[in-house]
Short mmCIF file of C-alpha atoms in Angstrom, two decimals:
data_model
loop_
_atom_site.label_atom_id
_atom_site.label_comp_id
_atom_site.label_asym_id
_atom_site.label_seq_id
_atom_site.Cartn_x
_atom_site.Cartn_y
_atom_site.Cartn_z
CA MET A 1 -5.58 -27.12 24.24
CA SER A 2 -2.65 -28.47 26.16
CA GLY A 3 1.03 -27.60 26.32
CA PHE A 4 2.07 -26.11 23.03
CA ASP A 5 -0.93 -27.39 21.14
CA LYS A 6 -2.67 -24.19 20.01
CA VAL A 7 -5.51 -25.81 18.08
CA VAL A 8 -9.08 -24.91 18.96
CA THR A 9 -12.03 -26.50 17.22
CA SER A 10 -14.72 -23.83 17.26
CA TYR A 11 -14.74 -20.19 16.26
CA GLU A 12 -16.55 -19.42 19.49
CA GLU A 13 -13.59 -20.80 21.43
CA ALA A 14 -11.16 -19.00 19.08
CA LEU A 15 -12.52 -15.60 20.09
CA ALA A 16 -13.47 -16.35 23.69
CA GLY A 17 -12.70 -13.32 25.86
CA LEU A 18 -13.23 -10.74 23.14
CA GLU A 19 -15.31 -8.02 24.72
CA ASP A 20 -16.87 -4.68 23.85
CA ASP A 21 -14.48 -1.70 23.43
CA MET A 22 -11.41 -3.85 22.83
CA THR A 23 -8.74 -3.19 20.21
CA ILE A 24 -8.14 -5.72 17.45
CA ILE A 25 -5.16 -5.83 15.08
CA ALA A 26 -6.16 -7.56 11.85
CA GLY A 27 -4.11 -8.99 8.99
CA GLY A 28 -4.92 -8.84 5.29
CA PHE A 29 -4.57 -6.49 2.33
CA GLY A 30 -7.80 -5.65 0.56
CA LEU A 31 -9.66 -8.96 0.74
CA CYS A 32 -6.45 -10.96 0.26
CA GLY A 33 -5.37 -13.00 3.27
CA ILE A 34 -8.09 -11.69 5.58
CA PRO A 35 -9.32 -13.79 8.52
CA GLU A 36 -12.78 -13.98 6.97
CA ASN A 37 -14.27 -16.55 9.36
CA LEU A 38 -12.96 -14.83 12.50
CA ILE A 39 -14.57 -11.63 11.23
CA LYS A 40 -17.85 -13.53 10.73
CA GLU A 41 -17.58 -14.79 14.30
CA ILE A 42 -17.17 -11.22 15.61
CA LYS A 43 -20.35 -10.32 13.74
CA ARG A 44 -22.15 -13.34 15.22
CA LYS A 45 -20.93 -12.46 18.72
CA GLY A 46 -22.14 -8.89 18.28
CA THR A 47 -19.13 -7.36 20.05
CA LYS A 48 -19.41 -3.57 19.89
CA GLY A 49 -17.30 -0.43 20.29
CA LEU A 50 -14.30 -2.06 18.64
CA THR A 51 -11.15 -0.28 17.55
CA ILE A 52 -9.71 -2.15 14.59
CA ALA A 53 -6.32 -1.63 12.98
CA SER A 54 -6.21 -3.11 9.49
CA ASN A 55 -4.81 -1.82 6.20
CA ASN A 56 -8.30 -1.76 4.69
CA ALA A 57 -11.87 -2.08 5.95
CA GLY A 58 -13.21 -4.76 3.62
CA VAL A 59 -16.05 -4.15 1.19
CA ASP A 60 -19.82 -4.00 1.58
CA GLY A 61 -20.90 -7.49 2.60
CA PHE A 62 -17.46 -9.07 2.99
CA GLY A 63 -14.45 -8.83 5.27
CA LEU A 64 -14.49 -6.11 7.93
CA GLY A 65 -17.32 -4.45 5.95
CA ILE A 66 -19.81 -6.82 7.61
CA LEU A 67 -18.99 -5.42 11.06
CA LEU A 68 -20.31 -2.05 9.94
CA GLU A 69 -23.79 -3.45 9.32
CA ASP A 70 -24.53 -3.51 13.07
CA LYS A 71 -22.15 -0.63 13.83
CA GLN A 72 -19.70 -2.81 15.74
CA ILE A 73 -16.65 -0.70 14.85
CA LYS A 74 -16.08 2.53 16.79
CA LYS A 75 -12.71 3.40 15.30
CA MET A 76 -10.78 2.22 12.28
CA ILE A 77 -7.02 2.64 11.86
CA ALA A 78 -6.24 2.05 8.17
CA SER A 79 -4.29 3.33 5.18
CA TYR A 80 -7.00 3.06 2.55
CA VAL A 81 -10.76 2.79 3.05
CA GLY A 82 -12.30 3.20 -0.43
CA GLU A 83 -14.66 0.71 -2.06
CA ASN A 84 -17.10 0.57 0.84
CA ALA A 85 -20.32 2.61 0.75
CA LEU A 86 -21.43 1.78 4.29
CA PHE A 87 -18.01 2.76 5.63
CA GLU A 88 -18.21 6.10 3.82
CA ALA A 89 -21.70 6.77 5.16
CA GLN A 90 -20.70 6.05 8.79
CA MET A 91 -17.48 8.05 8.42
CA MET A 92 -19.32 11.06 6.97
CA SER A 93 -21.99 10.97 9.71
CA GLY A 94 -19.28 10.87 12.40
CA GLU A 95 -20.44 7.53 13.82
CA LEU A 96 -17.17 5.94 12.80
CA GLU A 97 -13.84 7.47 13.74
CA VAL A 98 -11.07 6.95 11.19
CA GLU A 99 -7.34 7.36 11.73
CA LEU A 100 -5.66 7.28 8.34
CA THR A 101 -2.12 5.98 8.63
CA PRO A 102 0.42 5.55 5.81
CA GLN A 103 0.66 1.90 4.82
CA GLY A 104 4.34 1.40 5.65
CA THR A 105 3.94 3.26 8.93
CA LEU A 106 0.97 1.05 9.82
CA ALA A 107 2.98 -2.11 9.11
CA GLU A 108 5.89 -0.82 11.18
CA LYS A 109 3.60 0.28 14.04
CA MET A 110 2.31 -3.30 14.26
CA ARG A 111 5.82 -4.74 13.96
CA ALA A 112 7.06 -2.40 16.69
CA GLY A 113 4.05 -3.25 18.86
CA GLY A 114 4.96 -6.92 18.74
CA ALA A 115 8.69 -6.36 19.13
CA GLY A 116 8.69 -4.23 22.27
CA ILE A 117 9.61 -0.98 20.56
CA PRO A 118 7.35 1.83 21.84
CA ALA A 119 7.91 4.25 18.96
CA PHE A 120 10.12 4.91 15.95
CA TYR A 121 11.16 7.80 13.72
CA THR A 122 10.17 7.82 10.07
CA ALA A 123 10.38 10.37 7.27
CA THR A 124 6.99 9.19 6.02
CA GLY A 125 4.36 11.87 6.62
CA TYR A 126 6.75 14.66 7.59
CA GLY A 127 5.32 18.01 6.44
CA THR A 128 1.90 16.46 5.78
CA PRO A 129 -1.30 16.27 7.87
CA VAL A 130 -0.04 12.91 9.21
CA GLY A 131 2.90 14.65 10.89
CA GLU A 132 0.80 17.33 12.60
CA GLY A 133 1.15 17.29 16.38
CA LYS A 134 3.84 14.61 16.34
CA GLU A 135 7.34 15.01 17.70
CA MET A 136 9.84 15.90 14.99
CA ARG A 137 13.56 15.35 14.88
CA GLU A 138 16.38 15.84 12.40
CA PHE A 139 18.96 13.15 11.67
CA ASP A 140 21.72 13.87 9.14
CA GLY A 141 19.80 16.84 7.75
CA ARG A 142 16.55 14.95 7.14
CA HIS A 143 13.31 15.44 9.03
CA TYR A 144 11.52 12.59 10.76
CA ILE A 145 8.38 12.22 12.82
CA LEU A 146 7.88 9.99 15.85
CA GLU A 147 5.25 7.30 15.34
CA GLU A 148 4.04 5.17 18.23
CA ALA A 149 3.71 1.40 18.20
CA LEU A 150 0.35 -0.30 17.93
CA SER A 151 -0.80 -3.28 19.93
CA GLY A 152 -4.16 -4.82 20.64
CA ASP A 153 -6.15 -6.96 23.05
CA PHE A 154 -6.58 -9.44 20.21
CA SER A 155 -5.07 -10.00 16.85
CA ILE A 156 -6.87 -11.89 14.12
CA ALA A 157 -5.03 -13.22 11.10
CA LYS A 158 -4.99 -15.77 8.30
CA ALA A 159 -2.12 -18.06 7.32
CA TRP A 160 -1.90 -20.94 4.83
CA LYS A 161 -0.45 -23.84 6.78
CA ALA A 162 0.41 -24.42 10.41
CA ASP A 163 1.61 -27.17 12.68
CA ARG A 164 -0.21 -27.73 15.95
CA HIS A 165 2.32 -25.51 17.78
CA GLY A 166 1.30 -22.56 15.62
CA ASN A 167 4.39 -22.40 13.44
CA LEU A 168 3.08 -20.70 10.32
CA MET A 169 3.54 -20.55 6.59
CA PHE A 170 1.78 -18.00 4.43
CA ARG A 171 0.91 -18.26 0.76
CA LYS A 172 1.85 -15.68 -1.90
CA THR A 173 0.65 -12.11 -1.27
CA ALA A 174 -1.83 -13.33 1.35
CA ARG A 175 1.13 -12.87 3.74
CA ASN A 176 0.99 -9.03 3.69
CA PHE A 177 0.14 -7.61 7.17
CA ASN A 178 -0.56 -11.00 8.77
CA PRO A 179 2.83 -11.73 10.39
CA MET A 180 3.05 -8.32 12.09
CA ALA A 181 -0.60 -8.30 13.08
CA ILE A 182 -0.16 -11.64 14.84
CA THR A 183 2.77 -10.39 16.90
CA ALA A 184 0.91 -7.25 18.03
CA GLY A 185 -2.03 -8.85 19.85
CA LYS A 186 -2.09 -9.94 23.50
CA ILE A 187 -4.17 -12.88 22.35
CA SER A 188 -3.44 -13.80 18.77
CA VAL A 189 -5.87 -15.95 16.85
CA VAL A 190 -4.91 -17.40 13.50
CA GLU A 191 -7.09 -19.29 11.05
CA VAL A 192 -5.42 -21.51 8.46
CA GLU A 193 -6.27 -23.77 5.54
CA GLU A 194 -4.35 -26.77 6.82
CA ILE A 195 -2.99 -27.95 10.19
CA VAL A 196 -0.26 -30.60 10.18
CA GLU A 197 1.40 -32.54 13.00
CA VAL A 198 4.46 -31.11 14.73
CA GLY A 199 7.61 -32.06 12.83
CA GLN A 200 6.01 -31.98 9.43
CA LEU A 201 7.08 -28.41 8.63
CA ASP A 202 10.70 -27.75 7.72
CA PRO A 203 12.00 -25.35 10.40
CA ASP A 204 13.81 -23.38 7.70
CA GLU A 205 10.57 -22.73 5.86
CA ILE A 206 8.51 -21.39 8.75
CA HIS A 207 7.58 -17.75 8.12
CA LEU A 208 6.42 -16.97 11.65
CA PRO A 209 7.25 -19.08 14.72
CA GLY A 210 4.45 -20.36 16.91
CA ILE A 211 5.61 -18.38 19.94
CA TYR A 212 3.46 -15.52 18.65
CA VAL A 213 0.34 -17.64 18.20
CA ASN A 214 -2.13 -18.32 21.02
CA ARG A 215 -5.02 -19.98 19.21
CA LEU A 216 -5.15 -21.78 15.91
CA ILE A 217 -8.19 -22.91 13.97
CA LYS A 218 -8.70 -24.62 10.63
CA GLY A 219 -11.25 -22.92 8.42
CA THR A 220 -12.67 -23.01 4.93
CA PHE A 221 -12.38 -19.84 2.92
CA GLU A 222 -14.38 -18.08 0.23
CA LYS A 223 -11.39 -15.94 -0.82
CA THR A 224 -13.45 -13.26 -2.56
CA ILE A 225 -11.50 -11.44 -5.29
CA GLU A 226 -11.82 -7.65 -5.34
CA GLN A 227 -10.49 -6.88 -8.84
CA ARG A 228 -10.60 -9.85 -11.16
CA THR A 229 -8.19 -8.87 -13.94
CA VAL A 230 -7.14 -11.31 -16.68
CA ARG A 231 -5.23 -11.34 -19.93
CA THR A 232 -6.16 -13.36 -22.96
CA ALA A 233 -3.75 -15.93 -24.35
CA MET B 1 -0.45 17.44 -29.19
CA ALA B 2 -0.73 16.45 -25.56
CA LEU B 3 0.55 12.93 -24.89
CA THR B 4 -1.94 10.08 -24.70
CA ARG B 5 -1.93 7.74 -21.70
CA GLU B 6 0.03 5.23 -23.76
CA GLN B 7 2.62 7.83 -24.75
CA LEU B 8 3.01 8.92 -21.13
CA ALA B 9 3.60 5.29 -20.18
CA GLN B 10 6.05 4.92 -23.05
CA ARG B 11 8.00 8.01 -21.97
CA VAL B 12 8.10 6.73 -18.37
CA SER B 13 9.57 3.46 -19.64
CA GLN B 14 12.50 5.38 -21.14
CA GLU B 15 13.60 6.08 -17.55
CA PHE B 16 14.01 2.35 -16.88
CA GLN B 17 17.53 0.95 -16.75
CA ASP B 18 18.70 -2.61 -16.96
CA GLY B 19 18.73 -4.09 -13.46
CA TYR B 20 16.29 -1.61 -11.95
CA TYR B 21 13.81 -2.54 -9.21
CA VAL B 22 10.76 -0.39 -9.96
CA ASN B 23 7.54 0.42 -8.10
CA LEU B 24 4.72 1.54 -10.40
CA GLY B 25 1.67 3.29 -8.98
CA ILE B 26 -1.91 2.64 -10.04
CA GLY B 27 -3.03 4.01 -13.45
CA ILE B 28 -0.62 5.35 -16.07
CA PRO B 29 2.51 4.23 -14.15
CA THR B 30 1.27 0.61 -14.29
CA LEU B 31 0.92 0.88 -18.08
CA ALA B 32 4.65 1.60 -18.33
CA ALA B 33 5.28 -2.10 -17.61
CA ASN B 34 4.01 -2.80 -21.15
CA TYR B 35 6.92 -0.84 -22.62
CA ILE B 36 9.92 -2.41 -20.90
CA PRO B 37 12.45 -2.92 -23.73
CA ASN B 38 13.09 -6.57 -24.61
CA ASP B 39 16.83 -6.29 -24.04
CA MET B 40 16.36 -4.96 -20.52
CA GLN B 41 15.59 -6.66 -17.21
CA VAL B 42 13.39 -4.71 -14.81
CA VAL B 43 11.85 -6.21 -11.66
CA LEU B 44 8.51 -4.77 -10.54
CA GLN B 45 7.87 -4.28 -6.83
CA SER B 46 4.31 -4.35 -5.55
CA GLU B 47 4.12 -2.87 -2.05
CA ASN B 48 1.70 -5.49 -0.74
CA GLY B 49 4.71 -7.82 -0.66
CA LEU B 50 5.92 -8.97 -4.07
CA LEU B 51 9.10 -8.48 -6.06
CA GLY B 52 8.84 -9.87 -9.58
CA MET B 53 5.26 -9.04 -10.46
CA GLY B 54 4.15 -10.49 -13.81
CA PRO B 55 1.22 -9.68 -16.12
CA PHE B 56 -2.45 -10.32 -15.36
CA PRO B 57 -3.21 -14.05 -15.19
CA LEU B 58 -4.98 -16.14 -17.81
CA GLU B 59 -8.50 -17.03 -16.66
CA GLU B 60 -7.33 -20.48 -15.50
CA GLU B 61 -4.34 -19.02 -13.60
CA ILE B 62 -6.36 -16.68 -11.34
CA ASP B 63 -5.29 -17.00 -7.71
CA ALA B 64 -7.08 -15.05 -4.97
CA ASP B 65 -3.85 -15.16 -2.92
CA LEU B 66 -1.88 -13.29 -5.59
CA ILE B 67 -2.78 -9.65 -6.12
CA ASN B 68 -0.99 -6.35 -6.68
CA ALA B 69 -1.22 -3.13 -4.66
CA GLY B 70 -4.27 -2.12 -6.71
CA LYS B 71 -5.93 -5.37 -5.53
CA GLN B 72 -5.92 -6.75 -9.07
CA THR B 73 -5.12 -10.40 -9.71
CA VAL B 74 -1.59 -10.76 -11.11
CA THR B 75 1.09 -13.38 -11.72
CA MET B 76 4.71 -13.78 -10.64
CA VAL B 77 7.71 -13.95 -12.97
CA GLU B 78 10.49 -16.50 -12.50
CA GLY B 79 12.72 -15.39 -9.64
CA ALA B 80 9.91 -13.61 -7.80
CA ALA B 81 10.00 -13.19 -4.02
CA ILE B 82 7.22 -12.75 -1.47
CA PHE B 83 7.52 -10.90 1.83
CA SER B 84 5.47 -9.13 4.48
CA SER B 85 4.21 -5.54 4.35
CA ALA B 86 6.78 -4.50 6.98
CA GLU B 87 9.60 -5.95 4.88
CA SER B 88 8.12 -4.33 1.76
CA PHE B 89 8.10 -0.86 3.26
CA GLY B 90 11.48 -1.52 4.82
CA MET B 91 12.90 -1.85 1.31
CA ILE B 92 10.96 1.21 0.15
CA ARG B 93 11.87 3.39 3.15
CA GLY B 94 15.43 2.13 3.09
CA GLY B 95 15.89 3.39 -0.46
CA HIS B 96 16.42 -0.02 -2.07
CA VAL B 97 13.89 0.51 -4.86
CA ASP B 98 15.61 2.20 -7.83
CA LEU B 99 12.66 4.01 -9.35
CA THR B 100 9.16 4.91 -8.17
CA VAL B 101 6.49 6.22 -10.54
CA LEU B 102 3.24 7.63 -9.22
CA GLY B 103 0.45 10.05 -10.02
CA ALA B 104 -0.48 13.34 -8.29
CA PHE B 105 -3.05 16.15 -8.13
CA GLU B 106 -0.42 18.88 -7.72
CA VAL B 107 3.35 19.31 -7.61
CA ASP B 108 5.15 22.52 -6.73
CA CYS B 109 8.59 23.89 -7.53
CA GLN B 110 9.76 23.16 -3.96
CA GLY B 111 9.36 19.46 -4.78
CA ASN B 112 6.20 19.10 -2.68
CA ILE B 113 3.53 16.68 -3.86
CA ALA B 114 -0.21 16.49 -3.13
CA SER B 115 -1.91 13.32 -4.28
CA TRP B 116 -4.24 11.88 -1.66
CA MET B 117 -6.76 14.30 -0.29
CA ILE B 118 -9.13 16.97 -1.57
CA PRO B 119 -10.71 18.72 1.44
CA GLY B 120 -14.48 18.62 1.37
CA LYS B 121 -14.46 15.58 -0.88
CA LEU B 122 -14.43 11.99 0.25
CA ILE B 123 -11.12 10.97 1.77
CA LYS B 124 -10.14 7.41 1.01
CA GLY B 125 -6.62 7.39 2.42
CA MET B 126 -3.02 7.66 1.32
CA GLY B 127 -2.29 3.94 1.02
CA GLY B 128 1.46 3.58 0.46
CA ALA B 129 1.99 6.90 -1.34
CA MET B 130 3.47 8.79 1.63
CA ASP B 131 5.94 5.99 2.33
CA LEU B 132 6.91 5.77 -1.36
CA VAL B 133 7.62 9.50 -1.78
CA ALA B 134 9.49 9.71 1.53
CA GLY B 135 11.59 6.62 0.87
CA ALA B 136 12.56 6.83 -2.77
CA ASP B 137 15.34 8.96 -4.19
CA ASN B 138 14.38 8.55 -7.80
CA ILE B 139 10.71 9.40 -8.29
CA ILE B 140 8.80 10.34 -11.42
CA VAL B 141 5.40 11.92 -11.00
CA THR B 142 3.03 11.48 -13.94
CA MET B 143 0.02 13.76 -14.26
CA THR B 144 -1.83 16.04 -16.63
CA HIS B 145 -0.23 19.48 -16.83
CA ALA B 146 -3.47 21.34 -16.13
CA SER B 147 -6.98 20.55 -14.95
CA LYS B 148 -9.83 20.20 -17.46
CA SER B 149 -10.69 23.85 -16.81
CA GLY B 150 -7.11 24.89 -17.65
CA GLN B 151 -5.79 25.42 -14.11
CA SER B 152 -2.09 24.59 -13.78
CA LYS B 153 -1.18 21.66 -11.54
CA LEU B 154 2.49 22.73 -11.48
CA LEU B 155 2.40 25.37 -8.79
CA SER B 156 4.63 27.69 -6.81
CA GLU B 157 3.05 26.14 -3.73
CA CYS B 158 0.69 23.17 -3.48
CA THR B 159 -2.81 24.16 -2.35
CA LEU B 160 -3.93 20.67 -1.28
CA PRO B 161 -2.71 18.76 1.81
CA LEU B 162 0.70 17.26 1.06
CA THR B 163 1.70 13.65 0.50
CA GLY B 164 5.38 14.52 0.86
CA LYS B 165 7.58 17.56 1.33
CA GLY B 166 10.53 18.42 -0.89
CA CYS B 167 10.81 14.93 -2.32
CA ILE B 168 9.97 15.28 -6.02
CA ARG B 169 12.65 16.07 -8.58
CA ARG B 170 11.11 14.93 -11.89
CA VAL B 171 7.60 15.40 -13.31
CA LEU B 172 6.22 14.05 -16.56
CA THR B 173 3.01 15.65 -17.78
CA ASP B 174 1.05 15.25 -20.99
CA LEU B 175 2.86 18.38 -22.23
CA ALA B 176 6.36 18.30 -20.78
CA LEU B 177 9.13 16.60 -18.88
CA MET B 178 10.46 18.80 -16.10
CA ASP B 179 13.07 18.58 -13.39
CA ILE B 180 12.83 20.47 -10.10
CA GLU B 181 16.01 22.16 -8.92
CA ASP B 182 16.59 24.95 -6.39
CA GLY B 183 12.92 25.89 -6.16
CA LYS B 184 12.34 26.04 -9.92
CA PHE B 185 10.89 23.84 -12.63
CA ILE B 186 13.38 23.22 -15.44
CA LEU B 187 11.82 22.37 -18.80
CA ARG B 188 13.69 19.38 -20.25
CA GLU B 189 11.47 18.05 -23.03
CA ARG B 190 8.17 18.93 -24.62
CA ALA B 191 5.49 16.71 -26.10
CA PRO B 192 5.66 16.53 -29.91
CA GLY B 193 3.93 19.55 -31.41
CA VAL B 194 3.54 21.39 -28.09
CA SER B 195 5.15 24.84 -28.00
CA VAL B 196 7.28 26.19 -25.19
CA ASP B 197 4.83 29.09 -24.86
CA GLU B 198 1.95 26.72 -24.29
CA ILE B 199 3.91 25.07 -21.46
CA ILE B 200 4.89 28.45 -19.97
CA ASN B 201 1.22 29.54 -20.00
CA LEU B 202 0.09 26.43 -18.18
CA THR B 203 2.86 26.38 -15.57
CA ASN B 204 2.12 28.42 -12.46
CA GLY B 205 5.40 27.84 -10.59
CA GLU B 206 8.69 29.44 -11.64
CA LEU B 207 9.88 27.82 -14.86
CA VAL B 208 13.37 27.89 -16.36
CA VAL B 209 13.42 27.35 -20.12
CA PRO B 210 16.81 26.31 -21.51
CA ASP B 211 17.83 27.52 -24.98
CA HIS B 212 17.04 24.21 -26.54
CA VAL B 213 14.03 22.14 -25.43
CA PRO B 214 13.87 18.97 -27.53
CA GLU B 215 10.65 17.21 -28.43
CA MET B 216 10.13 13.82 -26.84
CA THR B 217 10.87 10.90 -29.12
CA PHE B 218 9.20 7.50 -28.95
#
């Protein structure tokens, strides 16, 4: 790595400095657009006591689900955690702490975390268990709760294409939480399908500028599909 | 006769208007997309970051990078747009989506909705439901009128933890279409062949029955 060149060539280097008990903000929705190889590297490294913020927790055997096998996750911040038997077992036994957060609030918490906004008011969750114990305020006759921003020691994310400076393009709904997750980590690590030379991406078509990206690595992806639904011609 | 799933979806589709941006929840709401009238343009929003969701793909069109909020593989229609989750919930919270349709366990006559958590049972999370009910002005809840054991799901006060407070104004069940106004359910339509008495018997919250309650037409 030199200057603005963010490219690293090994997954070990990509996650260098990740230690036990750190907080990770992860991109992806279901298994779509997840940083699958970075997750595999965390499993290989055996980092423990992690707090992970991600919309979902993967499935048994893929995505964040594999980090449960050796109990590497201490706390999960997510909006929906179904479809994962090991997750359910560890949640029920109390080994795994879970903070359920509404999906839009989770996205905004990450966005705020990366944008220097410590907290924001939202109507989402007012009058529900999510609002309990949180500051409330009324604006124009509507009730809102105060939600705090989320940031992490690391963020891990997946994009489609990047230039060596880390300017990113995402593909279809694999964008989801990735842009916000990247901005919310002190060290942000992004894996992509293709890295091109600087100047080859049209500046108008960059979805997230490289200023938010610290490390970039080219990977190959399985892209497991959770619900394969088709129509017949 | 109580409405079938298809009839519920069909009745939901009658709420669509030309030019509407619509978010359809998982289950019966999603089926409503099959009944969009041919002379009408409706754009479907999927909260994982897609406006202009199309039907399921043909086998050869399957793309792991293109799914809906239920994590099913989908397609995009011409004119579709992709955006991040923050942008997606910005448009939901900001009230830019014209109609939201979602399911529930219970609704009460204060407009409260419970749809995500049954204490003592496994809790999987609220996903985007809390954001959708808090952000949308025009929401239709679809659900069965009563549980299998005959317990009303239209209550004077929800018993389960809430998804949203005071945010529901229209409920479509397999027996009736109801509005919620001033702390009361108002019976607007009944399923074909279902009597007003049957609806009264299965509605726990305060119910106002106008002089004329038409049968739904399809």
